[in-house]
PDB file of C-alpha atoms in Angstrom:
ATOM      1  CA  ASP W   1      -0.154  -0.047  -0.372  1.00 79.00           C
ATOM      2  CA  VAL W   2       1.165   4.074  -0.418  1.00 84.00           C
ATOM      3  CA  HIS W   3       1.047   5.709   2.035  1.00 88.00           C
ATOM      4  CA  ILE W   4       1.630   9.677   2.641  1.00 89.00           C
ATOM      5  CA  TYR W   5       3.401  11.133   5.299  1.00 90.00           C
ATOM      6  CA  THR W   6       3.330  14.843   5.088  1.00 88.00           C
ATOM      7  CA  MET W   7       3.817  18.118   7.071  1.00 87.00           C
ATOM      8  CA  ALA W   8       1.640  19.985   4.677  1.00 86.00           C
ATOM      9  CA  TRP W   9      -1.799  21.304   6.116  1.00 88.00           C
ATOM     10  CA  ARG W  10      -5.246  18.806   5.156  1.00 92.00           C
ATOM     11  CA  SER W  11      -6.488  20.918   2.419  1.00 89.00           C
ATOM     12  CA  TYR W  12      -3.431  21.220   0.460  1.00 83.00           C
ATOM     13  CA  THR W  13      -2.787  17.760   1.222  1.00 87.00           C
ATOM     14  CA  ARG W  14      -6.568  17.010  -0.230  1.00 87.00           C
ATOM     15  CA  GLU W  15      -6.014  19.129  -3.113  1.00 80.00           C
ATOM     16  CA  VAL W  16      -2.445  17.407  -4.577  1.00 78.00           C
ATOM     17  CA  LEU W  17      -4.212  13.673  -3.653  1.00 83.00           C
ATOM     18  CA  ASN W  18      -7.648  14.344  -5.709  1.00 80.00           C
ATOM     19  CA  SER W  19      -5.558  15.692  -8.669  1.00 73.00           C
ATOM     20  CA  ILE W  20      -2.525  12.527  -8.582  1.00 73.00           C
ATOM     21  CA  ASP W  21      -4.540  10.161  -7.269  1.00 79.00           C
ATOM     22  CA  PRO W  22      -8.207  11.294  -8.606  1.00 80.00           C
ATOM     23  CA  ASP W  23      -9.828   7.625  -8.353  1.00 84.00           C
ATOM     24  CA  ALA W  24      -7.571   6.713  -5.308  1.00 83.00           C
ATOM     25  CA  LYS W  25      -6.516   3.455  -6.576  1.00 82.00           C
ATOM     26  CA  LEU W  26      -3.158   4.463  -5.841  1.00 81.00           C
ATOM     27  CA  VAL W  27      -3.182   5.290  -2.366  1.00 85.00           C
ATOM     28  CA  ALA W  28      -4.442   2.643  -0.684  1.00 82.00           C
ATOM     29  CA  GLY W  29      -3.152   3.635   2.287  1.00 85.00           C
ATOM     30  CA  ARG W  30      -3.252   6.094   5.818  1.00 89.00           C
ATOM     31  CA  VAL W  31      -2.817   9.563   4.468  1.00 91.00           C
ATOM     32  CA  PHE W  32      -0.642  11.195   7.962  1.00 91.00           C
ATOM     33  CA  CYS W  33      -1.032  15.710   7.367  1.00 91.00           C
ATOM     34  CA  ARG W  34      -1.758  18.606   9.401  1.00 92.00           C
ATOM     35  CA  GLU W  35      -4.854  20.199  10.024  1.00 93.00           C
ATOM     36  CA  ASP W  36      -5.765  23.017   7.993  1.00 92.00           C
ATOM     37  CA  GLY W  37      -3.962  26.637  10.415  1.00 92.00           C
ATOM     38  CA  GLN W  38      -2.383  23.811  12.867  1.00 91.00           C
ATOM     39  CA  THR W  39       1.771  25.160  13.411  1.00 90.00           C
ATOM     40  CA  ASP W  40       3.525  23.096  15.240  1.00 88.00           C
ATOM     41  CA  THR W  41       6.118  20.178  13.318  1.00 85.00           C
ATOM     42  CA  PHE W  42       6.592  16.226  15.114  1.00 86.00           C
ATOM     43  CA  LEU W  43       8.950  13.697  13.571  1.00 91.00           C
ATOM     44  CA  LYS W  44       7.381  11.277  11.503  1.00 94.00           C
ATOM     45  CA  SER W  45       7.522   7.742  12.021  1.00 94.00           C
ATOM     46  CA  LEU W  46       6.698   4.377  10.130  1.00 93.00           C
ATOM     47  CA  THR W  47       6.150   3.139  13.915  1.00 92.00           C
ATOM     48  CA  HIS W  48       2.741   4.721  13.080  1.00 90.00           C
ATOM     49  CA  LEU W  49       1.448   2.762  10.628  1.00 89.00           C
ATOM     50  CA  GLN W  50       3.966  -0.419  12.185  1.00 88.00           C
ATOM     51  CA  SER W  51       5.166  -1.575  15.005  1.00 88.00           C
ATOM     52  CA  ASP W  52       6.258  -5.203  14.426  1.00 90.00           C
ATOM     53  CA  MET W  53      10.075  -4.161  13.613  1.00 88.00           C
ATOM     54  CA  ALA W  54      11.151  -6.634  11.624  1.00 89.00           C
ATOM     55  CA  ALA W  55       7.961  -6.003   9.038  1.00 90.00           C
ATOM     56  CA  LEU W  56       9.334  -2.454   8.801  1.00 89.00           C
ATOM     57  CA  ALA W  57      11.932  -4.388   6.374  1.00 88.00           C
ATOM     58  CA  SER W  58       9.344  -4.123   3.495  1.00 90.00           C
ATOM     59  CA  TYR W  59       8.344  -0.498   3.897  1.00 91.00           C
ATOM     60  CA  VAL W  60      10.317   2.258   1.600  1.00 90.00           C
ATOM     61  CA  VAL W  61      10.343   6.268   2.276  1.00 91.00           C
ATOM     62  CA  VAL W  62      10.540   8.355  -0.468  1.00 88.00           C
ATOM     63  CA  ASP W  63      11.256  11.896   1.197  1.00 88.00           C
ATOM     64  CA  ASP W  64      13.293  14.913   0.061  1.00 85.00           C
ATOM     65  CA  ARG W  65      13.885  15.456   3.986  1.00 89.00           C
ATOM     66  CA  ASP W  66      15.175  12.439   6.656  1.00 92.00           C
ATOM     67  CA  ASP W  67      15.865  15.311   9.468  1.00 94.00           C
ATOM     68  CA  VAL W  68      11.833  14.765  10.059  1.00 93.00           C
ATOM     69  CA  TRP W  69      12.302  11.379  10.376  1.00 95.00           C
ATOM     70  CA  ASP W  70      12.439   9.643  13.726  1.00 95.00           C
ATOM     71  CA  ALA W  71      15.615   7.858  14.101  1.00 95.00           C
ATOM     72  CA  VAL W  72      13.937   4.119  13.430  1.00 93.00           C
ATOM     73  CA  SER W  73      12.469   5.215  10.251  1.00 94.00           C
ATOM     74  CA  ARG W  74      15.847   6.734   8.880  1.00 95.00           C
ATOM     75  CA  PRO W  75      16.696   4.095   7.382  1.00 94.00           C
ATOM     76  CA  PHE W  76      13.944   2.973   5.040  1.00 93.00           C
ATOM     77  CA  ILE W  77      14.580   6.805   3.617  1.00 93.00           C
ATOM     78  CA  MET W  78      15.069   7.012  -0.100  1.00 90.00           C
ATOM     79  CA  LYS W  79      16.046  10.529  -0.201  1.00 89.00           C
ATOM     80  CA  VAL W  80      14.851  12.999  -3.208  1.00 84.00           C
ATOM     81  CA  ALA W  81      15.153  15.678  -4.949  1.00 77.00           C
ATOM     82  CA  PRO W  82      13.116  18.093  -3.063  1.00 73.00           C
ATOM     83  CA  PHE W  83       9.275  18.601  -4.517  1.00 68.00           C
ATOM     84  CA  LYS W  84       9.450  22.493  -4.854  1.00 62.00           C
ATOM     85  CA  ALA W  85       5.776  22.867  -3.524  1.00 60.00           C
ATOM     86  CA  PHE W  86       6.340  25.712  -0.981  1.00 56.00           C
ATOM     87  CA  LYS W  87       7.709  29.334  -1.024  1.00 62.00           C
ATOM     88  CA  LEU W  88      10.309  29.769   1.874  1.00 62.00           C
ATOM     89  CA  ASP W  89       6.594  31.657   3.861  1.00 66.00           C
ATOM     90  CA  GLY W  90       5.109  28.518   3.088  1.00 59.00           C
ATOM     91  CA  THR W  91       2.879  29.335   0.631  1.00 62.00           C
ATOM     92  CA  ILE W  92       1.654  26.854  -2.112  1.00 59.00           C
ATOM     93  CA  VAL W  93       4.227  27.525  -4.867  1.00 60.00           C
ATOM     94  CA  ALA W  94       2.200  28.814  -7.893  1.00 55.00           C
ATOM     95  CA  PRO W  95       2.311  27.031 -11.111  1.00 50.00           C
ATOM     96  CA  PRO W  96       2.044  28.988 -14.022  1.00 48.00           C
ATOM     97  CA  ARG W  97      -1.420  28.265 -15.837  1.00 52.00           C
ATOM     98  CA  ASN W  98      -1.008  26.411 -19.047  1.00 53.00           C
ATOM     99  CA  PRO W  99      -4.396  25.791 -20.764  1.00 52.00           C
ATOM    100  CA  HIS W 100      -3.043  23.033 -23.042  1.00 57.00           C
ATOM    101  CA  ALA W 101      -2.172  21.110 -19.676  1.00 54.00           C
ATOM    102  CA  SER W 102      -4.093  18.712 -17.621  1.00 52.00           C
ATOM    103  CA  VAL W 103      -5.781  19.434 -14.431  1.00 48.00           C
ATOM    104  CA  SER W 104      -3.019  17.516 -12.529  1.00 50.00           C
ATOM    105  CA  GLU W 105       0.402  19.204 -14.545  1.00 50.00           C
ATOM    106  CA  ASN W 106      -1.891  23.154 -13.940  1.00 50.00           C
ATOM    107  CA  LEU W 107      -2.301  22.157 -10.055  1.00 51.00           C
ATOM    108  CA  LEU W 108       1.249  20.534  -9.415  1.00 50.00           C
ATOM    109  CA  PRO W 109       4.531  23.371  -9.345  1.00 50.00           C
ATOM    110  CA  ASP W 110       6.996  20.483  -9.775  1.00 58.00           C
ATOM    111  CA  PRO W 111       7.263  17.309 -11.971  1.00 64.00           C
ATOM    112  CA  THR W 112       9.473  14.958  -9.329  1.00 67.00           C
ATOM    113  CA  LEU W 113       6.614  14.348  -7.783  1.00 65.00           C
ATOM    114  CA  MET W 114       4.409  12.726 -10.201  1.00 65.00           C
ATOM    115  CA  ASP W 115       7.759  10.897 -11.477  1.00 70.00           C
ATOM    116  CA  VAL W 116       7.962   9.531  -7.738  1.00 71.00           C
ATOM    117  CA  LEU W 117       4.331   7.293  -8.136  1.00 68.00           C
ATOM    118  CA  ARG W 118       5.117   6.561 -11.704  1.00 69.00           C
ATOM    119  CA  VAL W 119       8.267   4.207 -10.049  1.00 72.00           C
ATOM    120  CA  LEU W 120       6.099   3.519  -6.962  1.00 69.00           C
ATOM    121  CA  LYS W 121       2.637   2.036  -8.445  1.00 65.00           C
TER     122      LYS W 121
END
């Protein structure tokens, strides 16, 4: 199963998920994110998904940062280029609108996420 674990707010997470997986066929697992307006951060942990340490061997974390994960989860990280979804002030990067592009191409600021998801699929 593919799970989403992000520091993004729920409304943004929902928008991205609707654009990359509109039929909910790829992301069949759980979605962890912050509530809209929540400003505190936390360490991500695979133990929220799986408490059996031996079973964690079958997990892969795809992320652009390892400092947001706890020590248990770090060995499972496949580090990728940043997704460039946010400006320094935390607002969403708005890509230029292309009237000939698909909806998902207009919503996503960086094709890196789509490339990673294609590999996982």
